Structures are given as structure tokens and as C-alpha cells.
Coordinates of C-alpha atoms and ligand atoms in Angstrom, one line a residue:
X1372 CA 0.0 0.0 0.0
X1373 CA 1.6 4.0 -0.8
X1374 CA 0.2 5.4 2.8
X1375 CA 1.6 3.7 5.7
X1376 CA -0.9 3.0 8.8
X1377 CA 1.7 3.8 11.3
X1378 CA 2.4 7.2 9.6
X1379 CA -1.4 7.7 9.2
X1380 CA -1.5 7.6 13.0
X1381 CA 1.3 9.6 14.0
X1382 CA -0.1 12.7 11.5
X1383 CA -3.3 12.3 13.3
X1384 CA -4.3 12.4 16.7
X1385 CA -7.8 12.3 16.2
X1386 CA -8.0 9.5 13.8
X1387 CA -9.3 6.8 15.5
X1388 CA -12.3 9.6 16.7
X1389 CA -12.4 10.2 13.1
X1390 CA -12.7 7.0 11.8
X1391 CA -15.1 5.1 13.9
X1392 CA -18.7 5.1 14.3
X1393 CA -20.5 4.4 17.4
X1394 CA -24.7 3.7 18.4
X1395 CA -26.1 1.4 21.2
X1396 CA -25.6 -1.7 20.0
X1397 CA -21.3 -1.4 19.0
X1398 CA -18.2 0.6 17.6
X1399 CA -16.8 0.5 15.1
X1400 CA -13.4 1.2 14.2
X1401 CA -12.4 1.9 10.7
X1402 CA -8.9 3.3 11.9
X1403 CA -6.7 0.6 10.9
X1404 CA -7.2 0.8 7.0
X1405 CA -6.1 3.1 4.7
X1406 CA -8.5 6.0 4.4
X1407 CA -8.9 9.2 5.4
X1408 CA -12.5 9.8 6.2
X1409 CA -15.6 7.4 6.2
X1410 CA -16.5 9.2 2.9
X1411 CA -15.4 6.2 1.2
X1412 CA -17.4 6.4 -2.5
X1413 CA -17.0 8.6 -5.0
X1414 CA -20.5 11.2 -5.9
X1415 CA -21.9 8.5 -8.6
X1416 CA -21.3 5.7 -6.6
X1417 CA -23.3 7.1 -3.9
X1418 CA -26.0 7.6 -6.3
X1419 CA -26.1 4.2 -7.2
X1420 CA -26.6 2.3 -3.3
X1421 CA -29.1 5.2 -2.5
X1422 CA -31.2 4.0 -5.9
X1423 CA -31.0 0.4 -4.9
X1424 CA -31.6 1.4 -1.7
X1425 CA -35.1 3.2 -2.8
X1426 CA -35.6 0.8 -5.5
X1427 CA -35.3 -1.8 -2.0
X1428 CA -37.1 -0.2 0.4
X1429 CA -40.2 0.8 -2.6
X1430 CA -40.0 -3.2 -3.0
X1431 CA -39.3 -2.7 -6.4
X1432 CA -38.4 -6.4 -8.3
X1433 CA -34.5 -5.6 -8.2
X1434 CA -34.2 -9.0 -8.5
X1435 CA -35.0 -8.8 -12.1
X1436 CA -33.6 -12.3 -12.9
X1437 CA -36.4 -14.0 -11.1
X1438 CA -39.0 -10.8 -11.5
X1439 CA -39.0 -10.7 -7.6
X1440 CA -38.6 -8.0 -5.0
X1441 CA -36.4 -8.4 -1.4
X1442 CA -38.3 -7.3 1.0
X1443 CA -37.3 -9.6 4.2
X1444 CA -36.8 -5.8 5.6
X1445 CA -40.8 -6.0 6.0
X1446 CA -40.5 -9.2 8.4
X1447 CA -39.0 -7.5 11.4
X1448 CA -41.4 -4.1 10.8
X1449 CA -43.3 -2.9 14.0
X1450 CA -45.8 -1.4 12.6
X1451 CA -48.3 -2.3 9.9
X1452 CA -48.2 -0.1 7.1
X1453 CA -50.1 -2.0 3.9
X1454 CA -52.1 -4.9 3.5
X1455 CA -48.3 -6.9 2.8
X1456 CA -47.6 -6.3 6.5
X1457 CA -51.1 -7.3 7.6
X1458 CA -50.1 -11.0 6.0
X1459 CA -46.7 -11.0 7.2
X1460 CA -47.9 -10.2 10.9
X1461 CA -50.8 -12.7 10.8
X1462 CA -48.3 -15.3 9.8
X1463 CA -45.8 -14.2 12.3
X1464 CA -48.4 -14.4 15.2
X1465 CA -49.2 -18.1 13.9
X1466 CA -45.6 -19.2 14.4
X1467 CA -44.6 -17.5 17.0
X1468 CA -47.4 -18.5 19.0
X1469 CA -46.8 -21.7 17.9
X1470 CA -42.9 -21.9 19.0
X1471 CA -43.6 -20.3 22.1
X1472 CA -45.9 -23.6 23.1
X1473 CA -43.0 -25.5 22.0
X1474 CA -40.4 -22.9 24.0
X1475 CA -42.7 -23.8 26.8
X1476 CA -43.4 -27.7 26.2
X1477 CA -47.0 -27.1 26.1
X1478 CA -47.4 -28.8 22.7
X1479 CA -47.8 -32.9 23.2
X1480 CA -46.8 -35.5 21.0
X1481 CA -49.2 -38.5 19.5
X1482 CA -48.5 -40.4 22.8
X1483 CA -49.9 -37.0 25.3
X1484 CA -46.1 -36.0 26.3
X1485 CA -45.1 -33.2 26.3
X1486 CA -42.2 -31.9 22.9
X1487 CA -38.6 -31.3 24.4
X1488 CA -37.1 -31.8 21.6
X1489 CA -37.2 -29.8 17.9
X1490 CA -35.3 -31.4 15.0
X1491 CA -34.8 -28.7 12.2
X1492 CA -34.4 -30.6 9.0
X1493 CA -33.4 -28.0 6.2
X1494 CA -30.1 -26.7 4.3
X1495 CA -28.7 -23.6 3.4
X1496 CA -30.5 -20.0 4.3
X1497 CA -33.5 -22.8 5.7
X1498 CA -30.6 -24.0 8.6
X1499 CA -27.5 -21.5 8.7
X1500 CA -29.2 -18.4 9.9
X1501 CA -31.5 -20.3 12.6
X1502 CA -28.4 -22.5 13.8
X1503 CA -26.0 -19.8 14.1
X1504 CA -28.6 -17.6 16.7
X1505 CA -29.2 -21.1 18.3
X1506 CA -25.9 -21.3 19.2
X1507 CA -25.4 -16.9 19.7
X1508 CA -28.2 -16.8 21.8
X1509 CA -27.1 -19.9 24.1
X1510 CA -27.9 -17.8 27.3
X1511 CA -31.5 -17.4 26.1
X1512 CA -32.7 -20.9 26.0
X1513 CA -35.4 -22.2 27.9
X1514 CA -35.7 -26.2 28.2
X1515 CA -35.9 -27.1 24.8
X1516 CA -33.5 -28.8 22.8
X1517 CA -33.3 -28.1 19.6
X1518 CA -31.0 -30.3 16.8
X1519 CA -30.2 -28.8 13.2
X1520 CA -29.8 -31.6 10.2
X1521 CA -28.5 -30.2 6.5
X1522 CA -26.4 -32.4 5.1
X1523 CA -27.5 -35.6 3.0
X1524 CA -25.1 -37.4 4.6
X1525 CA -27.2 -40.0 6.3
X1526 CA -24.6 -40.0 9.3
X1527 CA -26.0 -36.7 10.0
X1528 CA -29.6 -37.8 10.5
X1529 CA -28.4 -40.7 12.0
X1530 CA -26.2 -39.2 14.7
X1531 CA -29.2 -37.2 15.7
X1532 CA -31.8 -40.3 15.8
X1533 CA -29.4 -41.8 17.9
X1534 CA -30.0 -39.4 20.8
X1535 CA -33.6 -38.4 20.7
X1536 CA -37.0 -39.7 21.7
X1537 CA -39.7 -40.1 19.2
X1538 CA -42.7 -39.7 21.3
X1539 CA -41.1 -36.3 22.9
X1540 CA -39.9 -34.8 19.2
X1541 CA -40.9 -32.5 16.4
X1542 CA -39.8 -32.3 13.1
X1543 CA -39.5 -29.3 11.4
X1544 CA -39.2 -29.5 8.0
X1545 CA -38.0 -26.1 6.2
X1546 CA -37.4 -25.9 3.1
X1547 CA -38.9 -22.4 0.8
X1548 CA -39.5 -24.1 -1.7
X1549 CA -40.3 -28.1 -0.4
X1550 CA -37.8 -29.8 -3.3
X1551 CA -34.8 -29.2 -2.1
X1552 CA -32.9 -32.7 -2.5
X1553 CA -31.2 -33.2 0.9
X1554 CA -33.9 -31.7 2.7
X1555 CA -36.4 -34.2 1.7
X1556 CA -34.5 -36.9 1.7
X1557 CA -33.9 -36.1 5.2
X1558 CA -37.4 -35.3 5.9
X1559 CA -38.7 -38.5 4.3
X1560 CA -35.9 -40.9 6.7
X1561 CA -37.1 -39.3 9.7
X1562 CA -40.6 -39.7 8.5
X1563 CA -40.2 -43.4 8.3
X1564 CA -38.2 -43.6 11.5
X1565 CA -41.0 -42.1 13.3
X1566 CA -43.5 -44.3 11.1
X1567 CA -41.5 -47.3 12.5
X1568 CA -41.1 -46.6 16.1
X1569 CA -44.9 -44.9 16.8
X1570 CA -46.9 -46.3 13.6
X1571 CA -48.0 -43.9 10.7
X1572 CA -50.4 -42.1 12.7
X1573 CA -48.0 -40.3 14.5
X1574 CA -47.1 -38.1 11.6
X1575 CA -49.0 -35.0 11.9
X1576 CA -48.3 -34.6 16.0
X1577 CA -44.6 -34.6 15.0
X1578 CA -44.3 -32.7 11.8
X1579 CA -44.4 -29.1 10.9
X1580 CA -43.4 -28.0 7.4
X1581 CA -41.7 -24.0 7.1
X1582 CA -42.4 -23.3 3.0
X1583 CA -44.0 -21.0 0.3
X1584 CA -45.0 -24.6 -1.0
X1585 CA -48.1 -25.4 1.3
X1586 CA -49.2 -27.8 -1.0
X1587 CA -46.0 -29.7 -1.4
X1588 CA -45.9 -29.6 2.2
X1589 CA -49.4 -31.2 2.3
X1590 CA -48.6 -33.9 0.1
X1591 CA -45.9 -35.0 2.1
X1592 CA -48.0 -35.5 5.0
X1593 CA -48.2 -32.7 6.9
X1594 CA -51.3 -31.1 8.8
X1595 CA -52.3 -28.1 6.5
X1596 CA -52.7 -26.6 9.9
X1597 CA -49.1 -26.9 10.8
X1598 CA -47.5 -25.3 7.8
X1599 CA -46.2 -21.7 8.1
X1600 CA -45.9 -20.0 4.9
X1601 CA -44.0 -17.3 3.9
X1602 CA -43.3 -15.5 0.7
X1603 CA -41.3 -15.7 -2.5
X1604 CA -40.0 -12.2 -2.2
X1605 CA -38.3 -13.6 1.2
X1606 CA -34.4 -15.1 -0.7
X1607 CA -33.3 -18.1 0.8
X1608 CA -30.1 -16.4 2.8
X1609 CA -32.1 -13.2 4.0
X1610 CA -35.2 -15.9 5.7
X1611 CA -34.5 -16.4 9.1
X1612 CA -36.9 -13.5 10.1
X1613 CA -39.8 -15.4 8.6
X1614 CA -41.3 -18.7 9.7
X1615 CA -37.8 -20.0 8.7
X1616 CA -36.6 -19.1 12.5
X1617 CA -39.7 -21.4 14.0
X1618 CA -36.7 -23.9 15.7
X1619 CA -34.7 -20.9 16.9
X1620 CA -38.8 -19.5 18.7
X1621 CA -38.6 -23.0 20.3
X1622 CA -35.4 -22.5 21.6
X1623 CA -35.8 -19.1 23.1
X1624 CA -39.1 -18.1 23.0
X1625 CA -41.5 -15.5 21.1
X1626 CA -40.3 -12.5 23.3
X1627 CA -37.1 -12.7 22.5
X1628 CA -37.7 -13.6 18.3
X1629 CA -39.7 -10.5 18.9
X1630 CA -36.6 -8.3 20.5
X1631 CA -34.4 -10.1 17.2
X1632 CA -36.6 -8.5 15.0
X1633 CA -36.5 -5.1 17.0
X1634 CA -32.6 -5.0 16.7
X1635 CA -32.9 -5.9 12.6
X1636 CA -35.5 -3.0 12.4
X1637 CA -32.7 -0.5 13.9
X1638 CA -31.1 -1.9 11.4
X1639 CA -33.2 -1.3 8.7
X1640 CA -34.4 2.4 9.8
X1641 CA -30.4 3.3 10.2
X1642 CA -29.7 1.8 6.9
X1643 CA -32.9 3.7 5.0
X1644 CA -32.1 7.4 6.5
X1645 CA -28.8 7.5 8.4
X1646 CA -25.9 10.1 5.9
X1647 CA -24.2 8.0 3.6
X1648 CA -20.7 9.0 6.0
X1649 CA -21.8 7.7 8.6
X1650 CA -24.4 4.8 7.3
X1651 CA -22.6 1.3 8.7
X1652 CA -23.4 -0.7 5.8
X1653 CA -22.3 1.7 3.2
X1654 CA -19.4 2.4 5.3
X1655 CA -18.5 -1.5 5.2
X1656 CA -19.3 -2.1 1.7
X1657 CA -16.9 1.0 1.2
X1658 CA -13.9 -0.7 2.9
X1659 CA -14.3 -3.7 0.6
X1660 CA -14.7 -1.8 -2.3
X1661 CA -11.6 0.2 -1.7
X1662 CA -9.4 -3.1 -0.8
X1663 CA -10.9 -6.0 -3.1
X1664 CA -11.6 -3.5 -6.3
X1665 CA -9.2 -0.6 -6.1
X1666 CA -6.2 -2.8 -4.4
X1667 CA -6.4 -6.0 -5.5
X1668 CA -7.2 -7.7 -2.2
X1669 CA -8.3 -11.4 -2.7
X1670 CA -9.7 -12.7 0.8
X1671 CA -11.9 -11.4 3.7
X1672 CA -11.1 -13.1 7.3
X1673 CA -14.1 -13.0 9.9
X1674 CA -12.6 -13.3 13.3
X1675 CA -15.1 -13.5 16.1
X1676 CA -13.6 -12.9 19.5
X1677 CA -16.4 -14.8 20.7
X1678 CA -17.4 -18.5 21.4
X1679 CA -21.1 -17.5 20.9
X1680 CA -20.4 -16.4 17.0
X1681 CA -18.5 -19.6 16.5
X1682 CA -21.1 -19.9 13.6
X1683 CA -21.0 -16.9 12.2
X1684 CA -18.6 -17.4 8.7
X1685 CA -20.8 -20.4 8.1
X1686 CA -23.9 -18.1 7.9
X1687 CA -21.8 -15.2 7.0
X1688 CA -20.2 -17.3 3.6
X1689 CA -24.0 -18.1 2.5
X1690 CA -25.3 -14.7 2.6
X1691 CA -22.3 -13.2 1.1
X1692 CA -21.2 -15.5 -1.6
X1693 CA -24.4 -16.8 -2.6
X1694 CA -25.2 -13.4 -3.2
X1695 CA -22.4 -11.8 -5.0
X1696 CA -20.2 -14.5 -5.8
X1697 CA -21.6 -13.3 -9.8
X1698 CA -20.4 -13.1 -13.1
X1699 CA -22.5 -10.9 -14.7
X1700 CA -23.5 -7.4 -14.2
X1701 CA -27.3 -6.5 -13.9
X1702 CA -27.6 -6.0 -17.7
X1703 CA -26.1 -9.7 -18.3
X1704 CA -22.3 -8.3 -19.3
X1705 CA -19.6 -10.1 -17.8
X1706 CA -18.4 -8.7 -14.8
X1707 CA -14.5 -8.4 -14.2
X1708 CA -15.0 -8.2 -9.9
X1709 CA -17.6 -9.5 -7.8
X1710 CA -17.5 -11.1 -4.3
X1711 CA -14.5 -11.9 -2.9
X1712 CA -13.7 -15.1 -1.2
X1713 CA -15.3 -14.6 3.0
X1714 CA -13.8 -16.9 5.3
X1715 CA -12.5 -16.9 8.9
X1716 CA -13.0 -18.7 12.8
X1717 CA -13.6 -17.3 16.3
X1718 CA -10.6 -15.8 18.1
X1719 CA -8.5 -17.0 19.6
X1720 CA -8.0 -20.6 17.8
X1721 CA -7.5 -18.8 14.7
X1722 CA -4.6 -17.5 16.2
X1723 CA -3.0 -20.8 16.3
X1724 CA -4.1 -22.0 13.2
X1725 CA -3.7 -19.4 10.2
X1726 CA -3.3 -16.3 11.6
X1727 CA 0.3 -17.3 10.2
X1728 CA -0.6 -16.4 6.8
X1729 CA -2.0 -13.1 7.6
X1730 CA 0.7 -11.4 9.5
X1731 CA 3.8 -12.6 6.8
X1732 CA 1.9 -14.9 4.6
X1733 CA 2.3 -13.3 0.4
X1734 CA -1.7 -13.4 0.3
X1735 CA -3.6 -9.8 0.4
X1736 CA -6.6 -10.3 3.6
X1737 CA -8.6 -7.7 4.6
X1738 CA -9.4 -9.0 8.1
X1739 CA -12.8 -7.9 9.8
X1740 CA -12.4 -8.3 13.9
X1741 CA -15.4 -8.9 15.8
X1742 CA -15.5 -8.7 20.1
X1743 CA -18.3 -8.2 22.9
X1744 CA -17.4 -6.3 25.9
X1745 CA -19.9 -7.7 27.8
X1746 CA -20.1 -11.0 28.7
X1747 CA -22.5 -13.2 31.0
X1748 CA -20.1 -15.8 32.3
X1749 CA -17.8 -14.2 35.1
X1750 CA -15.0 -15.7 34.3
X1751 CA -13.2 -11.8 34.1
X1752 CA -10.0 -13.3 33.8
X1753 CA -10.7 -15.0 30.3
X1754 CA -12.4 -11.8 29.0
X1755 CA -9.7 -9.6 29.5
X1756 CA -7.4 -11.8 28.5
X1757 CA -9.5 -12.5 25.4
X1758 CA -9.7 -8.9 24.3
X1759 CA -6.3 -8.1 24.9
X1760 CA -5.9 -11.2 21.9
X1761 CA -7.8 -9.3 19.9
X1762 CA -6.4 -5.6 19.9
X1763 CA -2.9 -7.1 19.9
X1764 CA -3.7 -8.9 16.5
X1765 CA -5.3 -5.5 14.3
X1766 CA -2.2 -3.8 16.2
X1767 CA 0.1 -6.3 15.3
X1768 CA -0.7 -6.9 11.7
X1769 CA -1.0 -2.7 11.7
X1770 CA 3.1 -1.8 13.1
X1771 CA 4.7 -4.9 12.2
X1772 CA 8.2 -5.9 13.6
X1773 CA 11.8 -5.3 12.1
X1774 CA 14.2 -7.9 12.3
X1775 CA 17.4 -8.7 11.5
X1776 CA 16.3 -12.4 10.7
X1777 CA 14.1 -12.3 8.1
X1778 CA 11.7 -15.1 9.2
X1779 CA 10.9 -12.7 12.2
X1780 CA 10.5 -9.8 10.2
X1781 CA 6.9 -8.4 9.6
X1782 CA 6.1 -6.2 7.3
X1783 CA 2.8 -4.9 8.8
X1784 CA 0.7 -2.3 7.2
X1785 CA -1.6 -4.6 7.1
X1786 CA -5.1 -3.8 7.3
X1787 CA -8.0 -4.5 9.6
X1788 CA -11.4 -3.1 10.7
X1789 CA -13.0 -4.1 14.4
X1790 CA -16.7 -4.0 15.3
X1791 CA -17.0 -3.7 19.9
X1792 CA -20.5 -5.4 20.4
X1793 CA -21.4 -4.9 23.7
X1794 CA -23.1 -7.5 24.3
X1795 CA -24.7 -10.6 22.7
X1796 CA -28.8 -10.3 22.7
X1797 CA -31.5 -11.0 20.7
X1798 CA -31.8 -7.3 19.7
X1799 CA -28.0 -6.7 19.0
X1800 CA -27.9 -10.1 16.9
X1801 CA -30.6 -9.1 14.7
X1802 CA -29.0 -5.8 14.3
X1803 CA -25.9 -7.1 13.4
X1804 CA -27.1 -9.8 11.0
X1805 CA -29.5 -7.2 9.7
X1806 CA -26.3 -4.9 8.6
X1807 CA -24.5 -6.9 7.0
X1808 CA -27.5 -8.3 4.7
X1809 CA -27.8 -4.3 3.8
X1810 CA -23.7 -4.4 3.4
X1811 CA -24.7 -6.9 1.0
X1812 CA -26.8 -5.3 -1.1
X1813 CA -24.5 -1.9 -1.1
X1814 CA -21.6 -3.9 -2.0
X1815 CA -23.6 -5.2 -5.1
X1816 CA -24.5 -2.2 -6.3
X1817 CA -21.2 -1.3 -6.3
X1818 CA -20.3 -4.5 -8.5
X1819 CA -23.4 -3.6 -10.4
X1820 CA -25.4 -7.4 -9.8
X1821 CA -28.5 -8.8 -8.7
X1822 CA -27.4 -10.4 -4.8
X1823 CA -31.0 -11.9 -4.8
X1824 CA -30.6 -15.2 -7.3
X1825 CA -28.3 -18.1 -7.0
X1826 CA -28.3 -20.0 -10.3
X1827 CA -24.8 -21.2 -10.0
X1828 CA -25.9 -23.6 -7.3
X1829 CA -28.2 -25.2 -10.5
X1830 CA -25.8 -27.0 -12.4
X1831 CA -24.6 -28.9 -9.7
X1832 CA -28.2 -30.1 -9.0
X1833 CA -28.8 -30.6 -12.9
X1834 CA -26.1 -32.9 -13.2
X1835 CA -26.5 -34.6 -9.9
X1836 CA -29.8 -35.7 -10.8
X1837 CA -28.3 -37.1 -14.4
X1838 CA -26.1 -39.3 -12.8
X1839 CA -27.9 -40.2 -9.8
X1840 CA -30.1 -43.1 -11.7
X1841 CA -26.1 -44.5 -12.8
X1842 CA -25.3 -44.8 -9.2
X1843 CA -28.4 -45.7 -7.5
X1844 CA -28.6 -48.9 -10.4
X1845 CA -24.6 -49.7 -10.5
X1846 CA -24.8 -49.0 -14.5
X1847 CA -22.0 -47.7 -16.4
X1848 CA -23.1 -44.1 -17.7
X1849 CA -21.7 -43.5 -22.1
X1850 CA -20.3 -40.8 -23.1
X1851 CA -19.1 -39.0 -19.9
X1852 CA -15.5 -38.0 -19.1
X1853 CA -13.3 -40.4 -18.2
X1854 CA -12.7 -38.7 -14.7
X1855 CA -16.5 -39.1 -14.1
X1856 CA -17.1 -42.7 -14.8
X1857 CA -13.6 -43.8 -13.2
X1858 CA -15.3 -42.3 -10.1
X1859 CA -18.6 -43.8 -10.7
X1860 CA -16.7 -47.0 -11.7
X1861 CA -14.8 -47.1 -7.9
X1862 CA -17.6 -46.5 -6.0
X1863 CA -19.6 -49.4 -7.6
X1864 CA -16.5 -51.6 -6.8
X1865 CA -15.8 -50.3 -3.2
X1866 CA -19.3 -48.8 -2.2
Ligands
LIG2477 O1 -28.2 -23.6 -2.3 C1 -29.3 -23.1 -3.0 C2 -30.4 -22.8 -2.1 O2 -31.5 -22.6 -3.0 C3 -30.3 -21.7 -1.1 O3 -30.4 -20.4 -1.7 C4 -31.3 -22.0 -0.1 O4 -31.2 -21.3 1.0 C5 -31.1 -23.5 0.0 O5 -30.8 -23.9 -1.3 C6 -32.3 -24.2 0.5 O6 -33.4 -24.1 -0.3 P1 -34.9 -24.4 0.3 O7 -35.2 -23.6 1.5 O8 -35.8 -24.2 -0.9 O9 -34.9 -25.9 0.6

């Protein structure tokens, strides 16, 4: 980089007040990269988030690809304001009432005991988003337990059935739009698992479907009365406000889905009318817009000083990458740029795993730090220690160390950015997942794509269906690369 940080510092006394932003729910502290005020964008480029921003807000269909609007910004509204809200908060009453019996095991299975036990059987923005808050919002449990099965893998399915009870469990089956592959096939074992140990009228006590597809859902099996819908404007990655977040209810309750929504709507109100200087989302898309597309950086690091966002890059990589990991621009041109590679772990194990690569390593990472001042454990001792990790690693990677052995020399300069939480509640969650959906969507407009559709994931599922029927029958499939059926060709032998 031509400025140094270290320089940048010493010219400026009042650059970290400068450079960070602060409300109630965190600061943050754009100090440690190379700019000089939060006015990050050039005039045009302004221009362009606040019309996508209108455009998203009017609920406009700016995902023109599949002639749909976003508007998951209307799930966590508090206030009615068209007949679209009236729906979304008659449906958000039905679940949440719903989950709240669950939170508070007042919901009995076919036998007349009471559910302890929520499986959530879904994949993707039907399972990430839900399973990450489980686990953020681990102090806000009540009794229930809730398990989270994506993967096709029968060992996950299994390894659950293995520990619960059938008469004491509900299935959830969520899936937007009911044929997802893995998610049925999951739905459907644990169907006939239940079928096996409680007889097949057992069914409708212990599912519950989560789709836009009530009729799919139906035909499966499931009580038309236990299907929460939602809406086809709701993407995949942006759902977990919607009935999508029924397991994470059960787990803590419909007060505090209620105060998760709250913090998303700061969110959404700061992101609709807060200055563009001093508009988080804007300001964070800026940062990657100046490292990934005006200096060549490659890679984004997520390092959460916290065990309670351990799952936060798993939901994080979804919701960035499935939306702008594009190659064309809004007008079908190839685009040069678009998402950059997110990954990352919690602090301080990624210390001691990769961190390595980041402080002499050749590649160029913009690393985001995350921390919570406030924690609920009183184990002081740990917290100090744990923050003190985390400012000596931006500071580190900022000033660097000169040595006279070259393997200990670092050349620093390197940047980072650091968001304080204070704490870790429902309402400071949803503002913070809420954010960087809205980074999201700046940072596209920057790139000039539609975030909302995900047709790379198609060809995979295309193709996987093709060759499925070559598998399942041990045939040997003509005309295929060599690679492919020397694969196919193993597994018949060794499978
Ligand atoms: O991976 C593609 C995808 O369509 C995601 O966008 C979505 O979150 C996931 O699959 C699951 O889809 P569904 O909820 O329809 O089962």
C-alpha cells in the first residue's frame, strides 16, 4: 500500500475519533485501514446504493432475474403499514405463538407427552441463519432442545436419531420451496423412522413444514394446519426472520424472536435514513470496495472474539457469496470483480491455526475483527485476556516488527477493521445480521449485480440428478469424461 498505517496515526491524533462510528448496539473502528474519512465512494457511486436502496425499500423487483422484490426488511417491521404487513404479521403471530408452546413444552406429541425436543431438518438460508442464533443466543434458552440436520449425509440424521425420543420430538421441515434434495431426503428418513417406532399415525403430531410450498408440504404428510408459509420475495439467505426461525422460537421463546426482530428493524431504519458517511453498511461495503476492487485484495477473514459467534462465517459465507459470488452485471455483461472469497474462525484458535498467513503470509486479507465487551459468564480473567488477543492482533498486523532475521520480520501495514458489540442479545444479533445483509446489497450495487438469485448452485443439482439413476442402479453411464465414470466405476467396486 503507498500510505503507511503507522504514519497515518502519528499525523493524526484524532484518527481513531475520526474513523469510527459508534450507536447502542457497538463501535466501530475503521482506523486501521487506509483512508482518510468514512466518505469512502466517489458522488456516482453514492448515487447508485441510495437508488438500490429506494428501488429496495419501494420493493421494487430488483431481482430482475427472477422478476422478484427483497423485501425480508418487512418481516421484522413494528408497525403495519399495507395490506403486505397485515399478512406477514398474521403469519408471524401463527408461528410464533406456535414456537412459544414449544419454547414452553406445552405442545404434546401422539402419545400426550409433552415436545422437548425440535429437530430442524433444512439446508442452506433454511438451517444457517437459525443455527448460528441457536448457538449466539445460548444464554437465552429455555428447556428445549433443539438439533439442526443439512447435510445428506445419512450419518447426520443418524447421529441425531441416535439421541432423541420419538414420542417427545418434532420435526421441522424447512425448506422455501419443499424440493430441495437433501432436505427431503432427510425429511422422508425421519418420517419413516417415526412411522417405525410410533406407527404412521404419529405423523401429523410430529411434523411441521416452514415453506412457500403449502401444497407440497401437504402432500408430504403434513397437517395443512401446521405449515407456516412465507413468501417468494423472502431469498433463501435473507429468511431467518420469517417462519424460517420457527426452531430458533422454540429454543428461546417469542419474546425474544420479537426483541431479534427489533434490533434488525434499527437496522433497517439506520440503513434507510442514516448520511451515507456515517451509514454502517455503506461504510462496510466502502472498505471492501476500496481493498478488493481498487487494491487488488483477494480474501476477507471474519474473526469473532467470541465462542457464541462460532457460527457466524458459516452463515456469513451463504449470505455473502451466494449473493455476489456473480459473473454478470445486472444487464447480463460479464463482470470483471464480484465477491471476494469470505472466510475466517472465532478468536483466539485462529490465532494458532492461520493467523500465520495473515501477519507474513504473500496473500492480500482484509481482516474484519469482531468482540463483545460484555459478557455473562464471570470468568473476568478469560475476557480480558480474550480482548487483549484481539487488539494485539489488528495492532500487530498494523506496526509490524523489524528484524534482523528475516523469518521474524513483519512487514505490517496490514489492514484490519474491528466491530465492539457490547453484548450478545436478541436485539443486537438481529441488528448485526441485519447490517451486513444491507452491506450486501451496497456492495452489489457497487459490482453492479442482482445479490437476490443463485443459479450457479443449479448446475450442480442438474447434473446430480443425471447421474444419480447410474449410481443408485450400479450401470456404467456412455459418453461422460473419463474422470466421471472412473469415479462412478470405484464406487460401484468399493461402495
Ligand atoms: O443452495 C441453494 C439454495 O437454494 C439456497 O439459496 C437456499 O437457502 C437453499 O438452497 C435451501 O433451499 P430451500 O429452502 O428451498 O430448501
Amino acid at each position: 500500500m503507498v500510505q503507511d498505517l503507522n504514519q497515518l496515526f502519528q499525523s493524526d491524533p484524532d484518527r481513531f475519533s475520526k474513523l469510527t462510528l459508534e450507536n447502542d448496539f457497538l463501535l466501530a473502528d475503521f482506523s486501521k485501514n487506509h483512508i482518510e474519512s468514512l466518505r469512502l465512494l466517489r458522488e456516482e457511486q453514492m448515487k447508485t446504493i441510495e437508488l438500490v436502496r429506494k428501488n429496495f425499500f419501494d420493493g421494487e423487483k430488483i431481482n430482475h432475474t427472477e422478476e422478484r422484490a427483497a423485501m425480508h426488511f418487512r418481516l421484522r417491521r413494528s408497525e403495519v403499514k399495507d395490506e403486505i404487513d397485515q399478512e406477514v404479521f398474521t403469519v408471524r403471530d401463527q408461528f410464533l405463538n406456535f414456537g412459544d408452546l414449544t419454547y414452553h413444552q406445552r405442545i404434546v406429541g401422539f402419545s400426550g407427552r409433552a415436545i422437548d425436543t425440535v429437530v430442524n431438518i433444512g439446508i442452506g438460508g433454511s438451517d444457517l441463519g437459525p443455527k448460528f442464533l441457536y448457538d449466539a443466543l445460548k444464554d437465552y434458552r429455555g428447556n428445549t432442545k433443539v438439533y439442526f440436520v443439512s447435510n445428506i449425509d445419512g450419518q447426520a440424521l443418524n447421529d441425531v436419531l441416535m439421541e432423541i425420543n420419538p414420542e417427545t420430538t418434532l420435526f421441522i421441515v424447512c425448506s422455501k420451496t419443499f424440493t430441495t434434495q437433501e432436505t427431503l431426503q432427510n425429511a422422508q428418513s425421519a418420517k419413516s423412522w417415526m412411522i417405525e417406532k410410533m406407527g404412521k399415525n404419529c405423523i401429523s403430531d410430529h411434523f411441521v413444514a416452514v415453506s412457500t410450498h403449502v401444497q407440497l408440504a401437504k402432500e408430504f404428510g403434513i397437517d395443512e394446519s401446521r405449515i407456516f408459509g412465507f413468501w417468494d420475495w423472502v431469498g433463501g439467505r435473507y429468511s431467518l426472520w420469517s417462519a424460517v426461525g420457527l426452531s430458533l422460537v422454540c429454543a428461546i421463546g417469542a419474546t425474544h424472536f420479537r426483541e431479534l426482530l427489533q434490533g434488525a428493524e434499527c437496522a433497517d431504519l439506520a440503513f434507510e435514513h442514516d448520511p451515507i458517511e456515517k451509514n454502517l453498511p455503506v461504510i462496510l461495503a466502502g472498505i471492501d470496495h476500496h481493498y478488493f476492487q481498487k487494491n487488488g485484495f483477494n480474501s476477507k477473514v471474519v474473526a469473532a472474539y467470541s465462542h457464541r459467534l462460532a457460527l457466524l462465517v458459516p452463515f456469513l459465507q451463504q449470505l455473502v457469496m451466494e449473493s455476489n459470488g456473480k459473473g454478470v452485471d445486472v444487464d447480463g455483461k460479464t463482470v470483471q470483480r464480484s465477491g471476494v472469497v469470505w472466510w475466517g474462525a472465532p478468536g483466539t484458535d485462529a490465532q494458532h491455526s492461520f493467523f500465520q498467513l495473515i501477519h507474513q503470509g504473500t496473500e492480500k486479507i482484509h481482516v474484519e475483527f469482531i468482540g463483545v465487551t460484555q459478557q455473562p459468564h464471570s470468568q473476568q480473567e478469560h475476557q480480558t485476556k480474550l480482548l487483549s488477543n484481539l487488539f494485539a492482533q489488528s495492532r500487530a498486523l498494523m506496526i509490524g516488527q523489524k528484524s534482523t532475521s528475516p523469518e521474524k520480520n513483519f512487514s505490517g501495514n496490514r489492514p484490519s477493521s474491528t466491530l465492539l458489540l457490547k453484548e450478545i442479545t436478541p436485539r443486537s444479533m438481529g441488528y448485526l445480521v441485519a447490517t451486513y445483509e444491507h452491506r450486501v446489497l451496497c456492495e452489489a450495487a457497487l459490482f453492479n449485480i442482482n445479490p437476490f438469485d443463485q443459479f450457479g448452485v443449479e448446475l450442480g443439482k442438474k447434473l446430480c440428478n443425471e447421474l444419480l439413476p447410474f449410481i443408485q442402479n450400479a450401470l456404467n453411464p456412455q459418453n461422460l469424461d473419463s474422470s466421471t465414470v472412473g469415479l462412478i466405476q470405484y464406487f460401484h467396486k468399493n461402495g
